[in-house]
PDB file of C-alpha atoms and ligand atoms in Angstrom:
ATOM      1  CA  MET A  20      44.887   2.482 -59.378  1.00  0.00           C
ATOM      2  CA  ALA A  21      47.791   4.245 -60.474  1.00  0.00           C
ATOM      3  CA  LYS A  22      50.754   1.827 -61.451  1.00  0.00           C
ATOM      4  CA  ILE A  23      54.308   2.482 -62.242  1.00  0.00           C
ATOM      5  CA  VAL A  24      55.458   1.406 -65.821  1.00  0.00           C
ATOM      6  CA  GLY A  25      58.743   1.495 -65.028  1.00  0.00           C
ATOM      7  CA  GLY A  26      62.013   3.685 -64.670  1.00  0.00           C
ATOM      8  CA  VAL A  27      64.365   5.786 -66.909  1.00  0.00           C
ATOM      9  CA  THR A  28      67.790   7.215 -65.831  1.00  0.00           C
ATOM     10  CA  THR A  29      69.635   9.765 -67.786  1.00  0.00           C
ATOM     11  CA  SER A  30      72.037  12.422 -67.728  1.00  0.00           C
ATOM     12  CA  HIS A  31      70.680  16.004 -67.912  1.00  0.00           C
ATOM     13  CA  ILE A  32      73.142  18.409 -69.194  1.00  0.00           C
ATOM     14  CA  PRO A  33      72.420  21.450 -70.715  1.00  0.00           C
ATOM     15  CA  ALA A  34      75.159  20.652 -73.462  1.00  0.00           C
ATOM     16  CA  ILE A  35      72.364  18.184 -74.855  1.00  0.00           C
ATOM     17  CA  GLY A  36      69.891  20.617 -75.198  1.00  0.00           C
ATOM     18  CA  ASN A  37      72.143  22.482 -77.125  1.00  0.00           C
ATOM     19  CA  ALA A  38      73.119  19.747 -79.458  1.00  0.00           C
ATOM     20  CA  MET A  39      69.458  18.873 -79.888  1.00  0.00           C
ATOM     21  CA  SER A  40      68.671  22.735 -81.010  1.00  0.00           C
ATOM     22  CA  LYS A  41      71.747  22.303 -83.277  1.00  0.00           C
ATOM     23  CA  LYS A  42      70.644  18.925 -84.954  1.00  0.00           C
ATOM     24  CA  LEU A  43      73.782  17.268 -84.076  1.00  0.00           C
ATOM     25  CA  GLU A  44      72.548  13.935 -83.143  1.00  0.00           C
ATOM     26  CA  GLN A  45      74.459  12.667 -86.043  1.00  0.00           C
ATOM     27  CA  ASP A  46      77.669  14.323 -85.332  1.00  0.00           C
ATOM     28  CA  PRO A  47      80.433  11.986 -84.337  1.00  0.00           C
ATOM     29  CA  TYR A  48      80.892  13.530 -81.216  1.00  0.00           C
ATOM     30  CA  TRP A  49      77.064  13.190 -80.357  1.00  0.00           C
ATOM     31  CA  LYS A  50      76.192  10.217 -82.259  1.00  0.00           C
ATOM     32  CA  ARG A  51      77.173   7.411 -79.874  1.00  0.00           C
ATOM     33  CA  PHE A  52      75.132   8.958 -76.955  1.00  0.00           C
ATOM     34  CA  PHE A  53      72.180   9.818 -78.682  1.00  0.00           C
ATOM     35  CA  ASP A  54      72.215   6.498 -80.530  1.00  0.00           C
ATOM     36  CA  GLY A  55      71.541   5.207 -76.777  1.00  0.00           C
ATOM     37  CA  TYR A  56      68.370   6.563 -76.613  1.00  0.00           C
ATOM     38  CA  GLU A  57      66.505   5.318 -79.385  1.00  0.00           C
ATOM     39  CA  PRO A  58      65.443   2.067 -77.446  1.00  0.00           C
ATOM     40  CA  VAL A  59      64.212   4.386 -74.379  1.00  0.00           C
ATOM     41  CA  LYS A  60      62.226   5.905 -77.078  1.00  0.00           C
ATOM     42  CA  ALA A  61      60.597   2.882 -78.528  1.00  0.00           C
ATOM     43  CA  TRP A  62      60.035   1.658 -75.240  1.00  0.00           C
ATOM     44  CA  LEU A  63      58.213   4.530 -74.180  1.00  0.00           C
ATOM     45  CA  ASP A  64      56.088   4.473 -77.304  1.00  0.00           C
ATOM     46  CA  GLU A  65      55.279   0.904 -76.393  1.00  0.00           C
ATOM     47  CA  VAL A  66      53.974   1.509 -72.983  1.00  0.00           C
ATOM     48  CA  LYS A  67      52.558   4.832 -73.413  1.00  0.00           C
ATOM     49  CA  PRO A  68      52.744   6.451 -69.799  1.00  0.00           C
ATOM     50  CA  ASP A  69      50.179   9.018 -69.070  1.00  0.00           C
ATOM     51  CA  ILE A  70      52.720  10.799 -66.450  1.00  0.00           C
ATOM     52  CA  ALA A  71      56.179  11.100 -66.087  1.00  0.00           C
ATOM     53  CA  ILE A  72      57.332  12.122 -62.460  1.00  0.00           C
ATOM     54  CA  VAL A  73      60.606  13.536 -63.161  1.00  0.00           C
ATOM     55  CA  VAL A  74      63.227  13.634 -60.197  1.00  0.00           C
ATOM     56  CA  TYR A  75      65.885  15.966 -61.106  1.00  0.00           C
ATOM     57  CA  ASN A  76      67.690  18.778 -59.001  1.00  0.00           C
ATOM     58  CA  ASP A  77      67.600  22.633 -59.672  1.00  0.00           C
ATOM     59  CA  HIS A  78      70.462  24.176 -60.611  1.00  0.00           C
ATOM     60  CA  GLY A  79      69.385  28.065 -59.576  1.00  0.00           C
ATOM     61  CA  LEU A  80      66.344  28.611 -61.570  1.00  0.00           C
ATOM     62  CA  ASN A  81      64.021  27.874 -59.061  1.00  0.00           C
ATOM     63  CA  PHE A  82      65.759  27.319 -56.072  1.00  0.00           C
ATOM     64  CA  PHE A  83      68.850  30.103 -55.071  1.00  0.00           C
ATOM     65  CA  LEU A  84      70.873  29.449 -52.633  1.00  0.00           C
ATOM     66  CA  ASN A  85      68.834  31.724 -50.016  1.00  0.00           C
ATOM     67  CA  GLN A  86      66.411  28.928 -50.130  1.00  0.00           C
ATOM     68  CA  ILE A  87      66.534  25.288 -50.938  1.00  0.00           C
ATOM     69  CA  PRO A  88      64.316  22.615 -49.761  1.00  0.00           C
ATOM     70  CA  THR A  89      66.015  19.257 -49.389  1.00  0.00           C
ATOM     71  CA  PHE A  90      62.711  17.739 -51.000  1.00  0.00           C
ATOM     72  CA  ALA A  91      59.951  19.495 -53.259  1.00  0.00           C
ATOM     73  CA  LEU A  92      56.939  18.561 -55.631  1.00  0.00           C
ATOM     74  CA  GLY A  93      55.399  20.084 -57.955  1.00  0.00           C
ATOM     75  CA  CYS A  94      51.595  20.580 -57.289  1.00  0.00           C
ATOM     76  CA  ALA A  95      50.725  22.685 -60.559  1.00  0.00           C
ATOM     77  CA  ASP A  96      48.703  22.266 -63.242  1.00  0.00           C
ATOM     78  CA  HIS A  97      51.687  23.659 -65.283  1.00  0.00           C
ATOM     79  CA  TYR A  98      55.396  24.033 -65.241  1.00  0.00           C
ATOM     80  CA  GLU A  99      57.297  27.029 -67.323  1.00  0.00           C
ATOM     81  CA  ASN A 100      60.645  26.790 -68.400  1.00  0.00           C
ATOM     82  CA  ALA A 101      62.967  29.989 -68.414  1.00  0.00           C
ATOM     83  CA  ASP A 102      66.445  31.360 -69.800  1.00  0.00           C
ATOM     84  CA  GLU A 103      68.764  29.938 -67.083  1.00  0.00           C
ATOM     85  CA  GLY A 104      71.850  31.223 -68.756  1.00  0.00           C
ATOM     86  CA  TRP A 105      73.202  28.104 -70.812  1.00  0.00           C
ATOM     87  CA  GLY A 106      71.965  29.339 -74.095  1.00  0.00           C
ATOM     88  CA  LEU A 107      69.360  26.593 -74.010  1.00  0.00           C
ATOM     89  CA  GLN A 108      66.056  27.169 -75.975  1.00  0.00           C
ATOM     90  CA  THR A 109      62.948  28.207 -73.843  1.00  0.00           C
ATOM     91  CA  LEU A 110      61.142  25.191 -74.378  1.00  0.00           C
ATOM     92  CA  ALA A 111      56.693  24.738 -74.232  1.00  0.00           C
ATOM     93  CA  SER A 112      55.427  24.729 -71.218  1.00  0.00           C
ATOM     94  CA  PHE A 113      54.467  21.407 -69.543  1.00  0.00           C
ATOM     95  CA  GLU A 114      51.665  20.454 -68.569  1.00  0.00           C
ATOM     96  CA  GLY A 115      50.940  18.564 -64.673  1.00  0.00           C
ATOM     97  CA  ASP A 116      48.159  17.324 -63.015  1.00  0.00           C
ATOM     98  CA  ALA A 117      47.883  19.105 -59.344  1.00  0.00           C
ATOM     99  CA  GLN A 118      45.662  16.838 -58.089  1.00  0.00           C
ATOM    100  CA  PHE A 119      47.869  14.041 -58.504  1.00  0.00           C
ATOM    101  CA  SER A 120      50.398  15.855 -57.140  1.00  0.00           C
ATOM    102  CA  TRP A 121      48.373  16.516 -53.787  1.00  0.00           C
ATOM    103  CA  HIS A 122      47.830  13.187 -53.267  1.00  0.00           C
ATOM    104  CA  LEU A 123      51.556  12.601 -53.349  1.00  0.00           C
ATOM    105  CA  VAL A 124      52.346  14.766 -51.241  1.00  0.00           C
ATOM    106  CA  GLU A 125      49.867  14.109 -48.578  1.00  0.00           C
ATOM    107  CA  SER A 126      50.913  10.456 -48.690  1.00  0.00           C
ATOM    108  CA  LEU A 127      54.516  11.369 -48.753  1.00  0.00           C
ATOM    109  CA  ILE A 128      53.667  13.540 -45.514  1.00  0.00           C
ATOM    110  CA  ARG A 129      51.919  11.107 -44.021  1.00  0.00           C
ATOM    111  CA  GLN A 130      54.838   8.168 -44.124  1.00  0.00           C
ATOM    112  CA  ASP A 131      57.256  10.981 -42.752  1.00  0.00           C
ATOM    113  CA  PHE A 132      58.664  12.806 -46.221  1.00  0.00           C
ATOM    114  CA  ASP A 133      58.110  16.284 -45.419  1.00  0.00           C
ATOM    115  CA  MET A 134      57.875  17.663 -48.841  1.00  0.00           C
ATOM    116  CA  ALA A 135      57.771  21.097 -49.947  1.00  0.00           C
ATOM    117  CA  MET A 136      55.018  21.915 -51.472  1.00  0.00           C
ATOM    118  CA  CYS A 137      55.421  24.068 -54.894  1.00  0.00           C
ATOM    119  CA  GLN A 138      52.010  25.719 -56.566  1.00  0.00           C
ATOM    120  CA  GLU A 139      54.684  27.603 -58.908  1.00  0.00           C
ATOM    121  CA  MET A 140      57.828  26.267 -60.231  1.00  0.00           C
ATOM    122  CA  LEU A 141      60.466  26.998 -62.812  1.00  0.00           C
ATOM    123  CA  VAL A 142      62.070  23.821 -64.231  1.00  0.00           C
ATOM    124  CA  ASP A 143      65.444  24.052 -65.246  1.00  0.00           C
ATOM    125  CA  HIS A 144      67.490  22.081 -67.642  1.00  0.00           C
ATOM    126  CA  GLY A 145      67.599  19.156 -64.966  1.00  0.00           C
ATOM    127  CA  PHE A 146      64.006  18.714 -65.714  1.00  0.00           C
ATOM    128  CA  ILE A 147      63.650  19.789 -69.681  1.00  0.00           C
ATOM    129  CA  THR A 148      66.860  17.843 -70.718  1.00  0.00           C
ATOM    130  CA  PRO A 149      65.111  14.530 -70.021  1.00  0.00           C
ATOM    131  CA  MET A 150      61.863  15.640 -71.230  1.00  0.00           C
ATOM    132  CA  ALA A 151      63.361  16.497 -74.825  1.00  0.00           C
ATOM    133  CA  LEU A 152      65.286  13.471 -75.231  1.00  0.00           C
ATOM    134  CA  MET A 153      62.444  11.407 -74.697  1.00  0.00           C
ATOM    135  CA  TRP A 154      60.109  13.230 -76.465  1.00  0.00           C
ATOM    136  CA  ARG A 155      61.271  16.267 -78.947  1.00  0.00           C
ATOM    137  CA  HIS A 156      60.125  14.380 -81.713  1.00  0.00           C
ATOM    138  CA  LEU A 157      56.479  14.786 -80.888  1.00  0.00           C
ATOM    139  CA  PRO A 158      54.616  17.521 -81.296  1.00  0.00           C
ATOM    140  CA  LYS A 159      53.406  18.251 -78.027  1.00  0.00           C
ATOM    141  CA  TRP A 160      54.346  16.390 -75.078  1.00  0.00           C
ATOM    142  CA  PRO A 161      52.466  13.225 -74.732  1.00  0.00           C
ATOM    143  CA  VAL A 162      52.686  13.037 -70.914  1.00  0.00           C
ATOM    144  CA  LYS A 163      51.561  15.033 -68.003  1.00  0.00           C
ATOM    145  CA  ALA A 164      54.790  15.757 -65.677  1.00  0.00           C
ATOM    146  CA  ILE A 165      55.566  16.126 -62.101  1.00  0.00           C
ATOM    147  CA  PRO A 166      58.661  17.536 -60.784  1.00  0.00           C
ATOM    148  CA  LEU A 167      60.255  16.483 -57.719  1.00  0.00           C
ATOM    149  CA  ALA A 168      63.378  18.337 -56.979  1.00  0.00           C
ATOM    150  CA  VAL A 169      66.359  16.760 -54.385  1.00  0.00           C
ATOM    151  CA  ASN A 170      68.447  19.223 -53.639  1.00  0.00           C
ATOM    152  CA  THR A 171      72.128  18.279 -54.565  1.00  0.00           C
ATOM    153  CA  VAL A 172      73.284  21.589 -54.930  1.00  0.00           C
ATOM    154  CA  GLN A 173      73.590  23.191 -51.453  1.00  0.00           C
ATOM    155  CA  HIS A 174      75.078  20.654 -48.583  1.00  0.00           C
ATOM    156  CA  PRO A 175      74.198  19.292 -46.631  1.00  0.00           C
ATOM    157  CA  VAL A 176      72.404  17.092 -49.185  1.00  0.00           C
ATOM    158  CA  ALA A 177      69.959  14.265 -48.167  1.00  0.00           C
ATOM    159  CA  SER A 178      71.855  10.755 -48.166  1.00  0.00           C
ATOM    160  CA  ALA A 179      71.726   8.160 -50.874  1.00  0.00           C
ATOM    161  CA  ARG A 180      69.577   5.969 -48.112  1.00  0.00           C
ATOM    162  CA  ARG A 181      67.264   8.632 -47.792  1.00  0.00           C
ATOM    163  CA  CYS A 182      66.644   9.349 -51.473  1.00  0.00           C
ATOM    164  CA  TYR A 183      66.322   5.173 -51.821  1.00  0.00           C
ATOM    165  CA  GLN A 184      63.484   5.428 -49.131  1.00  0.00           C
ATOM    166  CA  LEU A 185      61.961   8.268 -50.573  1.00  0.00           C
ATOM    167  CA  GLY A 186      61.580   6.160 -53.635  1.00  0.00           C
ATOM    168  CA  LYS A 187      60.063   3.401 -51.664  1.00  0.00           C
ATOM    169  CA  ALA A 188      57.310   6.027 -50.428  1.00  0.00           C
ATOM    170  CA  LEU A 189      56.888   7.295 -53.705  1.00  0.00           C
ATOM    171  CA  ARG A 190      55.778   3.876 -54.721  1.00  0.00           C
ATOM    172  CA  ARG A 191      53.130   3.544 -51.933  1.00  0.00           C
ATOM    173  CA  ALA A 192      51.640   7.057 -52.725  1.00  0.00           C
ATOM    174  CA  ILE A 193      51.539   6.308 -56.423  1.00  0.00           C
ATOM    175  CA  GLU A 194      50.050   2.834 -56.145  1.00  0.00           C
ATOM    176  CA  SER A 195      47.434   4.346 -53.689  1.00  0.00           C
ATOM    177  CA  TYR A 196      45.978   6.727 -56.272  1.00  0.00           C
ATOM    178  CA  PRO A 197      42.446   5.659 -57.572  1.00  0.00           C
ATOM    179  CA  GLU A 198      42.479   6.916 -60.930  1.00  0.00           C
ATOM    180  CA  ASP A 199      44.077   4.238 -63.837  1.00  0.00           C
ATOM    181  CA  LEU A 200      47.406   6.002 -64.697  1.00  0.00           C
ATOM    182  CA  LYS A 201      50.601   4.781 -65.892  1.00  0.00           C
ATOM    183  CA  VAL A 202      53.375   6.390 -64.277  1.00  0.00           C
ATOM    184  CA  VAL A 203      56.734   6.132 -65.454  1.00  0.00           C
ATOM    185  CA  ILE A 204      59.935   7.662 -63.237  1.00  0.00           C
ATOM    186  CA  PHE A 205      62.837   9.489 -64.470  1.00  0.00           C
ATOM    187  CA  GLY A 206      66.205   9.613 -62.426  1.00  0.00           C
ATOM    188  CA  THR A 207      67.876  12.260 -63.908  1.00  0.00           C
ATOM    189  CA  GLY A 208      71.246  13.782 -63.383  1.00  0.00           C
ATOM    190  CA  GLY A 209      74.785  12.106 -62.848  1.00  0.00           C
ATOM    191  CA  MET A 210      76.849  10.215 -63.265  1.00  0.00           C
ATOM    192  CA  SER A 211      80.576  11.136 -62.213  1.00  0.00           C
ATOM    193  CA  HIS A 212      81.716  14.666 -63.012  1.00  0.00           C
ATOM    194  CA  GLN A 213      82.949  18.023 -61.271  1.00  0.00           C
ATOM    195  CA  LEU A 214      82.667  21.213 -62.834  1.00  0.00           C
ATOM    196  CA  GLN A 215      85.163  23.089 -60.900  1.00  0.00           C
ATOM    197  CA  GLY A 216      88.145  23.099 -58.408  1.00  0.00           C
ATOM    198  CA  GLU A 217      91.054  20.818 -58.690  1.00  0.00           C
ATOM    199  CA  ARG A 218      89.569  17.858 -60.108  1.00  0.00           C
ATOM    200  CA  ALA A 219      87.286  19.483 -62.334  1.00  0.00           C
ATOM    201  CA  GLY A 220      86.739  17.002 -65.302  1.00  0.00           C
ATOM    202  CA  ILE A 221      87.380  14.100 -63.304  1.00  0.00           C
ATOM    203  CA  ILE A 222      84.679  10.849 -64.733  1.00  0.00           C
ATOM    204  CA  ASP A 223      85.189   7.525 -63.260  1.00  0.00           C
ATOM    205  CA  VAL A 224      84.334   5.018 -65.873  1.00  0.00           C
ATOM    206  CA  ASP A 225      84.809   1.838 -63.396  1.00  0.00           C
ATOM    207  CA  PHE A 226      82.817   3.730 -60.673  1.00  0.00           C
ATOM    208  CA  ASP A 227      79.672   4.444 -62.806  1.00  0.00           C
ATOM    209  CA  LEU A 228      79.334   0.880 -64.431  1.00  0.00           C
ATOM    210  CA  LEU A 229      79.515  -0.303 -61.097  1.00  0.00           C
ATOM    211  CA  CYS A 230      76.515   2.329 -60.048  1.00  0.00           C
ATOM    212  CA  MET A 231      74.687   0.917 -62.895  1.00  0.00           C
ATOM    213  CA  GLU A 232      74.702  -2.908 -61.927  1.00  0.00           C
ATOM    214  CA  LYS A 233      74.305  -1.698 -58.460  1.00  0.00           C
ATOM    215  CA  ILE A 234      71.568   0.298 -58.956  1.00  0.00           C
ATOM    216  CA  ILE A 235      69.609  -2.603 -60.831  1.00  0.00           C
ATOM    217  CA  ASN A 236      70.570  -5.771 -58.544  1.00  0.00           C
ATOM    218  CA  ASP A 237      71.660  -4.435 -55.434  1.00  0.00           C
ATOM    219  CA  PRO A 238      70.469  -0.879 -55.264  1.00  0.00           C
ATOM    220  CA  GLU A 239      71.248  -1.394 -51.171  1.00  0.00           C
ATOM    221  CA  TRP A 240      74.946  -1.482 -52.008  1.00  0.00           C
ATOM    222  CA  LEU A 241      74.717   2.496 -52.953  1.00  0.00           C
ATOM    223  CA  THR A 242      72.577   3.538 -49.931  1.00  0.00           C
ATOM    224  CA  GLN A 243      75.538   2.251 -47.707  1.00  0.00           C
ATOM    225  CA  LEU A 244      77.692   4.906 -48.992  1.00  0.00           C
ATOM    226  CA  SER A 245      78.294   8.587 -47.642  1.00  0.00           C
ATOM    227  CA  ASN A 246      77.440  11.519 -49.512  1.00  0.00           C
ATOM    228  CA  THR A 247      81.487  12.196 -48.922  1.00  0.00           C
ATOM    229  CA  GLU A 248      82.463   8.857 -50.471  1.00  0.00           C
ATOM    230  CA  ILE A 249      80.022   8.892 -53.305  1.00  0.00           C
ATOM    231  CA  MET A 250      81.708  12.752 -54.431  1.00  0.00           C
ATOM    232  CA  GLU A 251      85.093  11.133 -53.485  1.00  0.00           C
ATOM    233  CA  LYS A 252      84.570   8.727 -56.260  1.00  0.00           C
ATOM    234  CA  ALA A 253      82.131  10.459 -58.613  1.00  0.00           C
ATOM    235  CA  GLY A 254      83.132  14.259 -58.112  1.00  0.00           C
ATOM    236  CA  THR A 255      81.291  16.828 -55.997  1.00  0.00           C
ATOM    237  CA  GLU A 256      78.567  16.894 -59.015  1.00  0.00           C
ATOM    238  CA  GLY A 257      78.534  12.790 -59.548  1.00  0.00           C
ATOM    239  CA  ILE A 258      76.255  13.456 -56.096  1.00  0.00           C
ATOM    240  CA  GLU A 259      73.698  13.667 -58.828  1.00  0.00           C
ATOM    241  CA  THR A 260      73.165   9.944 -58.866  1.00  0.00           C
ATOM    242  CA  ILE A 261      71.513   9.696 -56.123  1.00  0.00           C
ATOM    243  CA  MET A 262      68.353  11.166 -57.713  1.00  0.00           C
ATOM    244  CA  TRP A 263      68.446   7.838 -59.309  1.00  0.00           C
ATOM    245  CA  LEU A 264      67.867   5.790 -56.312  1.00  0.00           C
ATOM    246  CA  VAL A 265      64.380   7.549 -55.651  1.00  0.00           C
ATOM    247  CA  MET A 266      63.512   6.175 -59.165  1.00  0.00           C
ATOM    248  CA  ARG A 267      64.882   2.759 -58.376  1.00  0.00           C
ATOM    249  CA  GLY A 268      63.387   2.737 -54.463  1.00  0.00           C
ATOM    250  CA  ALA A 269      59.957   3.427 -56.666  1.00  0.00           C
ATOM    251  CA  LEU A 270      60.243   0.079 -58.712  1.00  0.00           C
ATOM    252  CA  HIS A 271      59.979  -3.628 -57.489  1.00  0.00           C
ATOM    253  CA  PRO A 272      62.940  -5.417 -56.118  1.00  0.00           C
ATOM    254  CA  ASN A 273      63.264  -7.800 -58.826  1.00  0.00           C
ATOM    255  CA  VAL A 274      63.311  -5.497 -61.961  1.00  0.00           C
ATOM    256  CA  LYS A 275      63.729  -6.505 -66.249  1.00  0.00           C
ATOM    257  CA  VAL A 276      66.466  -4.644 -67.513  1.00  0.00           C
ATOM    258  CA  VAL A 277      64.989  -3.263 -70.873  1.00  0.00           C
ATOM    259  CA  HIS A 278      67.887  -0.972 -72.073  1.00  0.00           C
ATOM    260  CA  LYS A 279      71.272  -0.235 -70.777  1.00  0.00           C
ATOM    261  CA  HIS A 280      73.735   1.991 -72.032  1.00  0.00           C
ATOM    262  CA  TYR A 281      77.021   4.221 -71.056  1.00  0.00           C
ATOM    263  CA  HIS A 282      78.815   6.915 -73.080  1.00  0.00           C
ATOM    264  CA  ALA A 283      81.828   9.153 -71.198  1.00  0.00           C
ATOM    265  CA  PRO A 284      82.727  11.705 -71.936  1.00  0.00           C
ATOM    266  CA  ILE A 285      80.075  13.812 -72.959  1.00  0.00           C
ATOM    267  CA  SER A 286      80.424  17.344 -72.156  1.00  0.00           C
ATOM    268  CA  ASN A 287      81.866  16.733 -68.702  1.00  0.00           C
ATOM    269  CA  THR A 288      80.176  13.714 -67.366  1.00  0.00           C
ATOM    270  CA  GLY A 289      79.554  10.121 -67.718  1.00  0.00           C
ATOM    271  CA  ALA A 290      76.358   9.891 -69.204  1.00  0.00           C
ATOM    272  CA  GLY A 291      74.285   6.239 -68.017  1.00  0.00           C
ATOM    273  CA  VAL A 292      70.763   5.580 -69.712  1.00  0.00           C
ATOM    274  CA  LEU A 293      68.763   2.805 -68.104  1.00  0.00           C
ATOM    275  CA  VAL A 294      65.103   1.477 -68.602  1.00  0.00           C
ATOM    276  CA  LEU A 295      63.942  -0.629 -65.593  1.00  0.00           C
ATOM    277  CA  GLU A 296      60.519  -2.319 -65.732  1.00  0.00           C
ATOM    278  CA  ASN A 297      59.156  -3.924 -62.624  1.00  0.00           C
ATOM    279  CA  ALA A 298      59.532  -7.525 -62.878  1.00  0.00           C
ATOM    280  CA  GLU A 299      55.599  -8.259 -61.872  1.00  0.00           C
ATOM    281  CA  MET A 300      54.999  -6.361 -64.828  1.00  0.00           C
ATOM    282  CA  THR A 301      56.881  -8.401 -66.823  1.00  0.00           C
ATOM    283  CA  ALA A 302      55.203 -11.735 -65.650  1.00  0.00           C
ATOM    284  CA  ALA A 303      51.694 -10.259 -66.067  1.00  0.00           C
TER     285      ALA A 303
HETATM  286  C1  DHB B 592      77.400  19.667 -66.852  1.00  0.00           C
HETATM  287  C2  DHB B 592      76.737  18.747 -65.825  1.00  0.00           C
HETATM  288  C3  DHB B 592      75.716  19.025 -64.980  1.00  0.00           C
HETATM  289  O1  DHB B 592      75.309  18.189 -64.426  1.00  0.00           O
HETATM  290  C4  DHB B 592      74.875  20.297 -65.162  1.00  0.00           C
HETATM  291  O2  DHB B 592      74.318  20.431 -64.579  1.00  0.00           O
HETATM  292  C5  DHB B 592      75.526  21.161 -65.856  1.00  0.00           C
HETATM  293  C6  DHB B 592      76.904  20.849 -66.902  1.00  0.00           C
HETATM  294  C7  DHB B 592      78.527  19.513 -67.636  1.00  0.00           C
HETATM  295  O3  DHB B 592      78.699  18.494 -67.442  1.00  0.00           O
HETATM  296  O4  DHB B 592      78.304  19.874 -68.599  1.00  0.00           O
HETATM  297 FE1   FE B 593      73.385  18.773 -62.938  1.00  0.00          FE
END
């Protein structure tokens, strides 16, 4: 049966992609940020997942304001990246697993999560930045990847509670797949940031650190916040952090913290990194 080996949270900002193409990892501005990913890469090397389900939001590349699904799942065997105007290098195509995706979507819809099904999907910086952060040192992507897009761009946006429940349904969907696949789940985006308006540039380090602690030990706390409360604290784009709850919902209630790192600011955001393993897996 497929099993979830753990979850990773990460920022997905385009500036990271540009820093990687310019090889700025040792630059004083970037060093501490990138150093925070070395333990994540080591953990991934050790657990060797077969599949990464990348929970991210599209920022206007695949879905524009004319049509935005609340939740969408990639159901393709390949996903392409394309120029979205940030000066980012276009990355090599990502291999998917359409058969697994169709299983996930069937299970999710049976559990009342009415996903949009995408047999073609362009993946943007929300997806490619995490993939590159984890695996750019390898000659090719070592996993098949499945994009799970959550709308965080056009309000109304799904609640934190709904994202957490989606994660729980995702766990049941994954664990009912008969093939022996090791699955890692990436929760991307966040943490606090606002890119426009009067409060452009705000970062709330205390709120970010509280969110990281709650994601680990008390995710229900976060699910009780309304989207307005989250945006008051974390800024309008800080709402992206709700995607971490999809990842967290898919894990066991008790998790082992393999790695935790926070750095702010990076570009305009607070950047939090977590590697969480299912406690049951640790006990095995
Ligand atoms: C930035 C953050 C984002 O989440 C994003 O999608 C684009 C840019 C930033 O802080 O620069
Ligand atoms: Fe973003």
